[in-house]
Tab-separated table of C-alpha atoms and ligand atoms in Angstrom:
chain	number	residue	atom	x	y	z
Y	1	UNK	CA	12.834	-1.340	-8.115
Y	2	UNK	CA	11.962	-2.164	-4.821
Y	3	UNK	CA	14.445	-5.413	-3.002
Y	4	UNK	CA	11.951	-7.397	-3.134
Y	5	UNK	CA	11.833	-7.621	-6.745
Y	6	UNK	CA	15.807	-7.405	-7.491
Y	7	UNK	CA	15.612	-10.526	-5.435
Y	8	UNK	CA	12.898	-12.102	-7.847
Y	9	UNK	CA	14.791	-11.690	-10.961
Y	10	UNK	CA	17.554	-13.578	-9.527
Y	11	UNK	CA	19.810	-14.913	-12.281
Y	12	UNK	CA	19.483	-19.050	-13.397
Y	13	UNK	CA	16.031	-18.688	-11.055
Y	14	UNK	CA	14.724	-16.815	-13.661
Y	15	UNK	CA	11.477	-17.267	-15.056
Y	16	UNK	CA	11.892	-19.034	-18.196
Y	17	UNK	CA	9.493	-19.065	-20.518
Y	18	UNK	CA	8.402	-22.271	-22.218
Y	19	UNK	CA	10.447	-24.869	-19.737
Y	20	UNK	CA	7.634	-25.678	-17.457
Y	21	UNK	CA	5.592	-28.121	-19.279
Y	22	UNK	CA	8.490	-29.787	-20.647
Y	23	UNK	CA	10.616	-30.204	-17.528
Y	24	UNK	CA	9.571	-33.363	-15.340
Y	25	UNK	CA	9.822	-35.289	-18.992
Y	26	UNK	CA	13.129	-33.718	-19.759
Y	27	UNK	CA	14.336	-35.494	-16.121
Y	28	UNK	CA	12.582	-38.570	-16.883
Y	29	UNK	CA	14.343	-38.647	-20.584
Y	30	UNK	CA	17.540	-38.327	-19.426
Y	31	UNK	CA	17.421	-41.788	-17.626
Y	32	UNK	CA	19.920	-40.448	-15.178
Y	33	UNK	CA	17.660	-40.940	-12.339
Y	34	UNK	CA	17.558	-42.382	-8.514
Y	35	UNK	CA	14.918	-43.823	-6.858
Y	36	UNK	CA	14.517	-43.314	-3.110
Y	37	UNK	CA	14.722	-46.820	-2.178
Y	38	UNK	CA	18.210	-47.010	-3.493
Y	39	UNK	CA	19.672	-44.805	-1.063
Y	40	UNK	CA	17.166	-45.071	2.343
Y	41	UNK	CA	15.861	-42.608	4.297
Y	42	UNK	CA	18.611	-41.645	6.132
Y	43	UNK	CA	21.000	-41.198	2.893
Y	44	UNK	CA	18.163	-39.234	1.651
Y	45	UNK	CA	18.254	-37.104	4.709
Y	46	UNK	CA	21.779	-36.749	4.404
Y	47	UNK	CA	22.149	-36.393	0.574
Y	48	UNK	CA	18.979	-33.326	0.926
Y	49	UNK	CA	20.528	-31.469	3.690
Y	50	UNK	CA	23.995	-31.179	3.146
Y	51	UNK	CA	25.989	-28.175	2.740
Y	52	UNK	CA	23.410	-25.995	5.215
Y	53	UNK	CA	24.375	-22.527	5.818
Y	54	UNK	CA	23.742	-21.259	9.457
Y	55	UNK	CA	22.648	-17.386	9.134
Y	56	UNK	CA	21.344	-16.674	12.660
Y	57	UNK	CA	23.185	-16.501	15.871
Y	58	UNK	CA	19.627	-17.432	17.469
Y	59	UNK	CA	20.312	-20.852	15.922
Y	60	UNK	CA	22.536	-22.884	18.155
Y	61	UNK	CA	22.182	-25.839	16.744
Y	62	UNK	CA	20.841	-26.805	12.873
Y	63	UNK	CA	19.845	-30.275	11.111
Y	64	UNK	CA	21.605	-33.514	12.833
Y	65	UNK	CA	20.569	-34.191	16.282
Y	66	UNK	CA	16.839	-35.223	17.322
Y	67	UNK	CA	15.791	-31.492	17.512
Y	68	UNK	CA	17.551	-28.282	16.679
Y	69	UNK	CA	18.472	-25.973	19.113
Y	70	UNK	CA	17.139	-22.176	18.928
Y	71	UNK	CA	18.388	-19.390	21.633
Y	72	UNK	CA	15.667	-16.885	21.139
Y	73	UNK	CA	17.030	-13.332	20.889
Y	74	UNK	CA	17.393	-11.140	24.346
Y	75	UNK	CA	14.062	-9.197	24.668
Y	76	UNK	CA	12.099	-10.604	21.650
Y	77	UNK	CA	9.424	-13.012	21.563
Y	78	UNK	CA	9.309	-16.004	18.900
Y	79	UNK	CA	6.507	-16.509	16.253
Y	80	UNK	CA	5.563	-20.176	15.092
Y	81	UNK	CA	3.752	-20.367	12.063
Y	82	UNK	CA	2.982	-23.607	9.818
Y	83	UNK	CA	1.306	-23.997	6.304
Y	84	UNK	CA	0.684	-27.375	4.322
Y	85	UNK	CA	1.033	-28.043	0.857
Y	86	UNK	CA	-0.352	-31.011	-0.983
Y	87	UNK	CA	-0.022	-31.975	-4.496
Y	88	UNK	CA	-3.355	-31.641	-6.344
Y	89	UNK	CA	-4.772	-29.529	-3.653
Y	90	UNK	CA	-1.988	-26.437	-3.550
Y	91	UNK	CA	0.138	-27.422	-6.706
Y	92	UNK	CA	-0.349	-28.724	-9.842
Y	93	UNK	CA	3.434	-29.874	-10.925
Y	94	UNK	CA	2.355	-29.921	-14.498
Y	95	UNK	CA	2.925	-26.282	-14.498
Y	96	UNK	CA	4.697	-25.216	-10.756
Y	97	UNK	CA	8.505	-26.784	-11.216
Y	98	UNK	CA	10.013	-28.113	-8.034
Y	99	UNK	CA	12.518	-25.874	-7.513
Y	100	UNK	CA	9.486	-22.529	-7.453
Y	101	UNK	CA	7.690	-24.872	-5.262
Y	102	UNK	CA	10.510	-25.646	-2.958
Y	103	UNK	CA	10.782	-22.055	-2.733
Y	104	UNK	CA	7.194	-20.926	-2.413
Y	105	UNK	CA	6.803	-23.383	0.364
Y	106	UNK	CA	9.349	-21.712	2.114
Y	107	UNK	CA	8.197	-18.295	1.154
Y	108	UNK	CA	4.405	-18.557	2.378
Y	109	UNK	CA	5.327	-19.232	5.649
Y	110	UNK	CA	7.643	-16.384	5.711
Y	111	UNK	CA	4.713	-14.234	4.441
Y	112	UNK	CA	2.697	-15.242	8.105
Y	113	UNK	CA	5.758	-14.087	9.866
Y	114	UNK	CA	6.097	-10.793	7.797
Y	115	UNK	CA	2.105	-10.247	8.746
Y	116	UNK	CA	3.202	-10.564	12.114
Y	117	UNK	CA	5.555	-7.702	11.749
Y	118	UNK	CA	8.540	-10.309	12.299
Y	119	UNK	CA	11.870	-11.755	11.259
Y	120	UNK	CA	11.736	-15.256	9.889
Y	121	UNK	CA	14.773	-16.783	11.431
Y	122	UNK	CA	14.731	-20.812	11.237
Y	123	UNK	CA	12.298	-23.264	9.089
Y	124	UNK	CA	11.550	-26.279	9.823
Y	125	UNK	CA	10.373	-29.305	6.376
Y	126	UNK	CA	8.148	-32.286	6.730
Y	127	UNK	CA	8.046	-33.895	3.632
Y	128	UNK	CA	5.973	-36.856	2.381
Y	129	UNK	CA	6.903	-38.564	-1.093
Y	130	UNK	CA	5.749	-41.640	-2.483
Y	131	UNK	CA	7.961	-43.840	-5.070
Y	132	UNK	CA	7.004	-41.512	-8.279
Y	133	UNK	CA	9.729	-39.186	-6.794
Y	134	UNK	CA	13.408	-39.539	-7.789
Y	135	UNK	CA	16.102	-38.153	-5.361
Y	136	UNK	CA	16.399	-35.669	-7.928
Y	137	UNK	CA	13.131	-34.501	-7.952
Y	138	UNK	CA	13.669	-33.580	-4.230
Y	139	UNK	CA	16.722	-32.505	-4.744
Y	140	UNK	CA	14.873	-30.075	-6.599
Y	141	UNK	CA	12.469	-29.048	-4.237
Y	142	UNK	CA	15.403	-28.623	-1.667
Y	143	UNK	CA	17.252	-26.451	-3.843
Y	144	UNK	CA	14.348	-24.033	-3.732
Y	145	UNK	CA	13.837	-24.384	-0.211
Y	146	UNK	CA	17.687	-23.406	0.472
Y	147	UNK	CA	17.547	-20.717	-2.297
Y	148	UNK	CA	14.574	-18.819	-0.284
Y	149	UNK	CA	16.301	-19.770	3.207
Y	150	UNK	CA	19.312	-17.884	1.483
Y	151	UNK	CA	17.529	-15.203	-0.331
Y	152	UNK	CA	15.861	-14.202	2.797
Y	153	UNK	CA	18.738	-15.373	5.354
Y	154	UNK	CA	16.579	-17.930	7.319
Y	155	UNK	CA	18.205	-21.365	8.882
Y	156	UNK	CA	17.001	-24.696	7.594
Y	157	UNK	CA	17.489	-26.419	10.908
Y	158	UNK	CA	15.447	-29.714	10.594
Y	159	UNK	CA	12.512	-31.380	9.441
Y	160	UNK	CA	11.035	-34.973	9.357
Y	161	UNK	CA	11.234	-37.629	6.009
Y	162	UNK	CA	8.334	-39.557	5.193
Y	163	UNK	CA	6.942	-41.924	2.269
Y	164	UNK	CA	3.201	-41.401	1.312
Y	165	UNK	CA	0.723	-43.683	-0.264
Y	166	UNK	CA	0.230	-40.780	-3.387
Y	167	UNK	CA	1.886	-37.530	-4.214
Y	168	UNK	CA	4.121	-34.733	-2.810
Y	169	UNK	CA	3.071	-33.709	0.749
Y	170	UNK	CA	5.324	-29.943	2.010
Y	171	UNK	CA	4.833	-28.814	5.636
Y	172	UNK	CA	6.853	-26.377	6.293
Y	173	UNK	CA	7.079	-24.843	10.358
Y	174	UNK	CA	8.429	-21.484	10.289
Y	175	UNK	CA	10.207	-19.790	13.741
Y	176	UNK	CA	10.530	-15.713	13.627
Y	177	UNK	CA	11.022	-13.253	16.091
Y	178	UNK	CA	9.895	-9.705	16.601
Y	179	UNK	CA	10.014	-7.236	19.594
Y	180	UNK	CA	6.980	-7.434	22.078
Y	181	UNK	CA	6.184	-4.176	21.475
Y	182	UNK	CA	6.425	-4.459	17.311
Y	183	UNK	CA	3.909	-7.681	16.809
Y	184	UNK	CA	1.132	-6.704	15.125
Y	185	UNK	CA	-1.976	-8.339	15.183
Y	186	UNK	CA	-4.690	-8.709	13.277
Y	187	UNK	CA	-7.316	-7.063	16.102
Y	188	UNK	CA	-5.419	-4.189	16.789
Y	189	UNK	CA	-7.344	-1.412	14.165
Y	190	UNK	CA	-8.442	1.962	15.430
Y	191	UNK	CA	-11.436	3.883	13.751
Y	192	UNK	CA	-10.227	6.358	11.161
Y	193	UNK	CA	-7.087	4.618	11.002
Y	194	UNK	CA	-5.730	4.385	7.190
Y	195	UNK	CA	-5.739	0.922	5.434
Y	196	UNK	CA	-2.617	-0.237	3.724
Y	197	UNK	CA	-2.003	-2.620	1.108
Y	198	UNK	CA	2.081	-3.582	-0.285
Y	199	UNK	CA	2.651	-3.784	-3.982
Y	200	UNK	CA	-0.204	-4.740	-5.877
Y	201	UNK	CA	-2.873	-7.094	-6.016
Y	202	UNK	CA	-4.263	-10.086	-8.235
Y	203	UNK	CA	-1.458	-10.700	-9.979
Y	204	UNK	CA	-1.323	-14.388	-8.831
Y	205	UNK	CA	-4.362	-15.149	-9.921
Y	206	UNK	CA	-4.107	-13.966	-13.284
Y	207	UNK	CA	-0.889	-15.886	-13.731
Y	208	UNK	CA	-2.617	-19.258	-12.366
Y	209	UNK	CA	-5.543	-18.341	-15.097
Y	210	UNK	CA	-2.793	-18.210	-18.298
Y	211	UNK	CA	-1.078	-21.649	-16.831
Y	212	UNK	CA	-4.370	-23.506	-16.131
Y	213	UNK	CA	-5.437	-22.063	-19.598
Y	214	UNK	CA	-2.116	-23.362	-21.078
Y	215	UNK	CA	-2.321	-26.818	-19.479
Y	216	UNK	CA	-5.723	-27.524	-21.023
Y	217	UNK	CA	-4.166	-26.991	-24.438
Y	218	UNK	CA	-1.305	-28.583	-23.707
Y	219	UNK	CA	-3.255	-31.655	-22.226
Y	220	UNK	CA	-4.664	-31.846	-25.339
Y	221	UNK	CA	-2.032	-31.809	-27.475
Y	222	UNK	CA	1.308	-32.184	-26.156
Y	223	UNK	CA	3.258	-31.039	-28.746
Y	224	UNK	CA	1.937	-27.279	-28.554
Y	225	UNK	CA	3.972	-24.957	-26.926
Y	226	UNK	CA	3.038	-22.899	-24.172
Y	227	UNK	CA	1.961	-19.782	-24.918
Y	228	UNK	CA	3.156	-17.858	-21.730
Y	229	UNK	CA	4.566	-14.615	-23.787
Y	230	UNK	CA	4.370	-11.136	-22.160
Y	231	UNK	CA	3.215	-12.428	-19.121
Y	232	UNK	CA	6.530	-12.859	-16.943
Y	233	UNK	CA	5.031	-10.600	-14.154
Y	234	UNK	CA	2.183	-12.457	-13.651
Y	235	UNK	CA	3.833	-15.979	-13.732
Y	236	UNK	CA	6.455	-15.236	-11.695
Y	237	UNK	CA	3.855	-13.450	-8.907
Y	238	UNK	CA	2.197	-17.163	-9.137
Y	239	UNK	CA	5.120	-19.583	-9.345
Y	240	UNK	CA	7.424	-17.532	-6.916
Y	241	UNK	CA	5.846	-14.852	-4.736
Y	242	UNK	CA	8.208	-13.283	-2.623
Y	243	UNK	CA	7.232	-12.263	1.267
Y	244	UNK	CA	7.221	-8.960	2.180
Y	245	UNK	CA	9.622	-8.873	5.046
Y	246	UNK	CA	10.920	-5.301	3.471
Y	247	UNK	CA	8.311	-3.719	4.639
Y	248	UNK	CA	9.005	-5.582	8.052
Y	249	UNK	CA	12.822	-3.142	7.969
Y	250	UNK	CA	10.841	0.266	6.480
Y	251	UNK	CA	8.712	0.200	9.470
Y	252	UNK	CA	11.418	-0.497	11.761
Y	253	UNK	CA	13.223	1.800	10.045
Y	254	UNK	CA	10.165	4.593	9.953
Y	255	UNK	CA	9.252	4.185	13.525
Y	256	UNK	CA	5.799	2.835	12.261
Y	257	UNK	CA	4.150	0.280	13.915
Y	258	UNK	CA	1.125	-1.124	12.366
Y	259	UNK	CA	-2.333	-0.975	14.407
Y	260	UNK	CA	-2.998	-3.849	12.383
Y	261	UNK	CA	-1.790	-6.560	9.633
Y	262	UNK	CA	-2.226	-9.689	7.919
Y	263	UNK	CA	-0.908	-11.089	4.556
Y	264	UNK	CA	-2.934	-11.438	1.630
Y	265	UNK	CA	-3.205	-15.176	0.637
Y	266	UNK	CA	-6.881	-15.107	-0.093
Y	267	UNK	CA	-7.831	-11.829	-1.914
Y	268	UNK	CA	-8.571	-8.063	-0.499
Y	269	UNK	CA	-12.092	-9.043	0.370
Y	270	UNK	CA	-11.169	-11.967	2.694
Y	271	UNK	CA	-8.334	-10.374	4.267
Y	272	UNK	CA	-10.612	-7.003	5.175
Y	273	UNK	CA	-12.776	-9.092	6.499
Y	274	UNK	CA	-10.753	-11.121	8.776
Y	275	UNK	CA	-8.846	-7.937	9.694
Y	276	UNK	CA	-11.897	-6.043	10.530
Y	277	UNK	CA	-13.662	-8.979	12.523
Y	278	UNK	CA	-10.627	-9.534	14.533
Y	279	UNK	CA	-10.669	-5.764	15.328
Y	280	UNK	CA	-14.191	-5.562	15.977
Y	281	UNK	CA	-14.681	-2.972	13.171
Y	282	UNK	CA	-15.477	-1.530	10.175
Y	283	UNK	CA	-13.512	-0.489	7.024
Y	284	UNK	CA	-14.511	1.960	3.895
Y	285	UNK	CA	-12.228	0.592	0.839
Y	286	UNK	CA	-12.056	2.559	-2.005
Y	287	UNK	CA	-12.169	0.428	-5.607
Y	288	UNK	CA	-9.943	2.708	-7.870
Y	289	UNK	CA	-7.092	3.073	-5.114
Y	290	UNK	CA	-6.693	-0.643	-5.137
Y	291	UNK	CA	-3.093	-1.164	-7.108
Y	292	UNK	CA	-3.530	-3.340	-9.740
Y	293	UNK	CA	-0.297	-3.745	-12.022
Y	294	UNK	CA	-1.212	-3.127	-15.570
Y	295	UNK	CA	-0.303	-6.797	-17.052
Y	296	UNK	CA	-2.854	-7.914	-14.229
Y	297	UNK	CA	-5.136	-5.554	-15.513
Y	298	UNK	CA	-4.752	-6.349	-19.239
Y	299	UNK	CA	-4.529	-10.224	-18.387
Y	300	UNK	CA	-8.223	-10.260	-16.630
Y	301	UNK	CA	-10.044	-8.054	-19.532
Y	302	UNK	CA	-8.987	-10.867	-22.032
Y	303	UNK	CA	-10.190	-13.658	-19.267
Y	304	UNK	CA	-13.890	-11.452	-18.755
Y	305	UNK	CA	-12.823	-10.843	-15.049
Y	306	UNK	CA	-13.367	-7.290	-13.699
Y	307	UNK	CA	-10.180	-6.226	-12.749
Y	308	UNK	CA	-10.350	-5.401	-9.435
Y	309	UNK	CA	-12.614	-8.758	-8.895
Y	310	UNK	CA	-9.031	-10.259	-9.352
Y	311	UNK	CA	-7.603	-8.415	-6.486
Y	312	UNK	CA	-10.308	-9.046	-4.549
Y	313	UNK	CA	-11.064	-12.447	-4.607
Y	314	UNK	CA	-7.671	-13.826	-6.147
Y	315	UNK	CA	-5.147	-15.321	-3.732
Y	316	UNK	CA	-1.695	-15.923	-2.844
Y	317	UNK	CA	-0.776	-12.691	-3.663
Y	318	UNK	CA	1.807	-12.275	-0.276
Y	319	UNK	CA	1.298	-8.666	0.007
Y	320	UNK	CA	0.215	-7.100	3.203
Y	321	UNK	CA	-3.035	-5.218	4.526
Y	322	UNK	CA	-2.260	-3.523	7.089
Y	323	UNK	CA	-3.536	-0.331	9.419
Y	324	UNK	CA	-1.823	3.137	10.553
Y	325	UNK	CA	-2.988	5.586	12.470
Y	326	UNK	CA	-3.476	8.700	10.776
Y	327	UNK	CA	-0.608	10.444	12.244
Y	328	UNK	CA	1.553	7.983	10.613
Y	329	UNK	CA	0.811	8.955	7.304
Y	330	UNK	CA	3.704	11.319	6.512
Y	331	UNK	CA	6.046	8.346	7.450
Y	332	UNK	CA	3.942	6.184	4.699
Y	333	UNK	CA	3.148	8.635	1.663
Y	334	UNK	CA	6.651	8.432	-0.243
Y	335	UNK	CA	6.507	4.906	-0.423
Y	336	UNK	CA	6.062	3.842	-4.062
Y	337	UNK	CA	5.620	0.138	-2.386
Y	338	UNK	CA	2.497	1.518	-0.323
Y	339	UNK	CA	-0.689	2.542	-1.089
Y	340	UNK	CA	-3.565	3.505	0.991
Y	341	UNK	CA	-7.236	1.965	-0.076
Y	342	UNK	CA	-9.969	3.375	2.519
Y	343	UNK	CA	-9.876	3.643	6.134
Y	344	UNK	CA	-11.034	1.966	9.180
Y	345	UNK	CA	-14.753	2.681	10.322
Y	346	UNK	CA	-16.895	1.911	13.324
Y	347	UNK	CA	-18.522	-2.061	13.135
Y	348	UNK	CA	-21.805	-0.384	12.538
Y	349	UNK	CA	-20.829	0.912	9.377
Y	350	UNK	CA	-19.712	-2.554	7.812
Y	351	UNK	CA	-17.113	-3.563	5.461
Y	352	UNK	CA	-17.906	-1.555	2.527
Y	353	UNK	CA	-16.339	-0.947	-1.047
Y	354	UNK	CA	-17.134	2.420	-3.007
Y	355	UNK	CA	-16.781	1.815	-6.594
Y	356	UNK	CA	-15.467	3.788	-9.019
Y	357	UNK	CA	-18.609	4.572	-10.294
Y	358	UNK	CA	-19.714	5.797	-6.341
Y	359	UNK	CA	-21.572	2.775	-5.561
Y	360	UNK	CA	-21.767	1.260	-1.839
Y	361	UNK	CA	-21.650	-2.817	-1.571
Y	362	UNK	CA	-21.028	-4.672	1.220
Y	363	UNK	CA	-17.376	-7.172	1.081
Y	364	UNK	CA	-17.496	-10.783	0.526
Y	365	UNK	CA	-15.237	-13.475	1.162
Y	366	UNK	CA	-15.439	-15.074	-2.163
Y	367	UNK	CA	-12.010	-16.767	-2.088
Y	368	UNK	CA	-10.101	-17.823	-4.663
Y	369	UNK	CA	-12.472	-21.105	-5.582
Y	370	UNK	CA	-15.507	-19.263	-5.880
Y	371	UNK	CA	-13.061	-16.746	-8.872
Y	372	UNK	CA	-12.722	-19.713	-10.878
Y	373	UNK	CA	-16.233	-20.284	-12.042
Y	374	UNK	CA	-16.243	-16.374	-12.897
Y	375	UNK	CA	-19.926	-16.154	-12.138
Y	376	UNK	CA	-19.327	-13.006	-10.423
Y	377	UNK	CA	-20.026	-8.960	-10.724
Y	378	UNK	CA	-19.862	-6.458	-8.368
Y	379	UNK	CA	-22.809	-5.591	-6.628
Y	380	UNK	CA	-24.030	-2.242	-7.405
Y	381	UNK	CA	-22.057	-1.508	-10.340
Y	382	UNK	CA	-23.108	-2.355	-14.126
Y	383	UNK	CA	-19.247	-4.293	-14.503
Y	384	UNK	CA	-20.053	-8.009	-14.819
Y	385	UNK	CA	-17.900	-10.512	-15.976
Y	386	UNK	CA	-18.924	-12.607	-18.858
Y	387	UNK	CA	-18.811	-16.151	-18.517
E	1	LIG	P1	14.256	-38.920	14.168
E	1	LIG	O1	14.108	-40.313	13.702
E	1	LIG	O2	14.792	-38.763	15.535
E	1	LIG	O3	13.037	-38.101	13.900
E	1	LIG	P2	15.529	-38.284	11.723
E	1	LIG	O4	16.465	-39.347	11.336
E	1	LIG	O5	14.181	-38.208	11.104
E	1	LIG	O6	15.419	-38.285	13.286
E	1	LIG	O7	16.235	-36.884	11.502
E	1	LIG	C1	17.627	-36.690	11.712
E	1	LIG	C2	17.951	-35.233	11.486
E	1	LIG	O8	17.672	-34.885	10.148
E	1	LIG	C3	17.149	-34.295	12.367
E	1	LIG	O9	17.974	-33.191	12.671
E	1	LIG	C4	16.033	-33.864	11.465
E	1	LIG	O10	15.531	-32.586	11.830
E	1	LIG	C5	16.714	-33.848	10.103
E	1	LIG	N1	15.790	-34.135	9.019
E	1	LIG	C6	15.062	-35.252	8.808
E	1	LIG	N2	14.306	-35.176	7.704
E	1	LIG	C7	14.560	-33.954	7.187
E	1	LIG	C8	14.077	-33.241	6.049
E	1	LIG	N3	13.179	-33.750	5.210
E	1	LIG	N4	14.560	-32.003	5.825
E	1	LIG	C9	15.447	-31.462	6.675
E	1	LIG	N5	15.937	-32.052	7.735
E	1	LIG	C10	15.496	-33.290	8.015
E	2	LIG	MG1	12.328	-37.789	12.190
């Protein structure tokens, strides 16, 4: 079991099963609520962020003042990343609770540092909340925000309180750092080099399928249960991905240093893509080396989706795509948390896929969006999905 999982299966953070849909009425029920207004923004500041752990010596100074204070690490150069979350748009909180969202927030951003071949160190949370909230229900977002800041020994050193007309706005600013020499960029692939990919893909997207296929029949009648059994996997890749700074320490640890990387948030396709354009090259991937777990697998057949359309074109996956040079491969090969898919090729020669069934097609960036009407087939192949 690779860290990164032992971490997911953390104890009360769980997956469990059948809460989800119930939850925000359970905390409504129990009448044992706050509303922001009663305590202000600043004892909402200091009811969110007390009890912060400081983790990094780069961090001289945490929440409190009007801006932290951050002594970057002798010979290493920082990485600033930032991703925005807005309710309706990146979460649906009928089915993500708080808590996984506090802590996928967190987690994302972590991802772009990871894909950077760097440390996260310090985070950064602008929030934006209108009077629906409770102080609970942030509470609950904070709580997974600290657990990932803890799980992944990152300092929550500030962040900015705001109320909004509608919804639950998340920006999260992450800080890393990473030796000059070790940043890895997204242009830097060689031809023949070998392309990577961490774990295995379109998991996420499967598990968004079952709870978008769950809502609907809970939205029409709310007394059904859920129906989320056998799919914890899946779920939990959805509701709480984890970022792949492991690989980050294997290859520190390896001596490898990427040619090229970038996380996969968008699918395989999109990712190759923006890897290979950035590079100013081509890549061959092959369709039956692309890991897909077999829950994933089993999960699309029942939804009509080809399989390895899912790892294509479904997102938020977190793993990485990334290049070595050949050389490296020796260092790679033993890793049951890599797995090489094709190889870099000259620009000329495209971005190609060879299917299983030996068939050339050219990638697409379908995205995630363009999954969800499941109008799509591989080129070149007889697999379609059915609609
Ligand atoms: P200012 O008005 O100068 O922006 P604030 O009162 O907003 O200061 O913030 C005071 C301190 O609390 C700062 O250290 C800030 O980073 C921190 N802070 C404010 N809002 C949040 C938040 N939502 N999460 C974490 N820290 C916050
Ligand atoms: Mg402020």
């Amino acid at each position: 079991m690779s860290k990164v999982q032992e971490i997911s299966h953390y104890d009360s953070f769980l997956f469990a099963r059948t809460a989800y849909f119930s939850r925000q009425k359970k905390m409504s029920d129990s009448g044992k609520l706050t509303e922001l207004s009663a305590l202000g923004e600043f004892g909402l500041i200091d009811q969110l962020t007390k009890n912060i752990p400081i983790h990094n010596k780069s961090t001289v100074k945490g929440i409190g003042d009007d801006a932290a204070v951050i002594k970057p690490a002798a010979g290493k150069q920082m990485l600033v990343s930032k991703d925005l979350l807005i309710e309706g748009v990146h979460f649906d909180l009928m089915y993500m609770p708080l808590k996984h969202l506090g802590y996928k927030a967190a987690v994302v951003n972590f991802s772009d540092i990871a894909a950077m071949n760097g440390i996260p160190k310090q985070i950064v949370v602008g929030i934006g909340v209108s009077s629906k909230y409770t102080v609970e229900a942030l509470e609950e977002v904070y709580a997974g925000i600290k657990k990932a800041c803890e799980v992944y020994k990152v300092d929550f050193v500030g962040g900015d309180t705001t109320s909004s007309v509608a919804g639950l706005f998340i920006s999260v600013t992450v800080i890393g750092e990473a030796k000059k020499e070790n940043i890895t960029y997204r242009s830097g692939a060689q031809v023949n080099d070998l392309l990577c990919v961490t774990g295995d893909l379109g998991a996420a997207y499967m598990g968004l399928l079952i709870l978008e296929r769950e809502k609907k029949v809970f939205q029409a009648n709310p007394n059904m249960q859920p129906d989320l059994s056998d799919h914890d996997y899946i779920l939990e890749r959805q509701l709480k991905p984890e970022a792949r700074i492991d690989m980050v320490r294997l290859f520190a640890d390896e001596n490898i240093v990427p040619t090229a990387m970038i996380d996969i948030s968008d699918g395989l396709a999109s990712e190759a893509l923006h890897l290979c354009k950035n590079s100013d090259k081509g890549c061959l991937i092959y369709e039956e080396k692309i890991p897909i777990d077999q829950d994933t697998y089993d999960t699309a057949k029942e939804f009509g989706i080809v399989p390895t359309v899912a790892a294509l074109n479904g997102g938020e996956d977190y793993e990485l795509l990334f290049t070595v040079k050949q050389a490296d491969y020796d260092k790679i090969k033993n890793s049951q948390d890599i797995t090489v898919i094709g190889y870099i090729t000259d620009k000329t020669e495209g971005t190609q896929l060879m299917t299983t069934d030996n068939h050339l097609f050219e990638l697409k960036a379908q995205g995630w969006d363009a999954l969800k009407k499941r109008d799509l087939e591989i080129p070149g192949s007889d697999k379609k999905s059915s609609d």
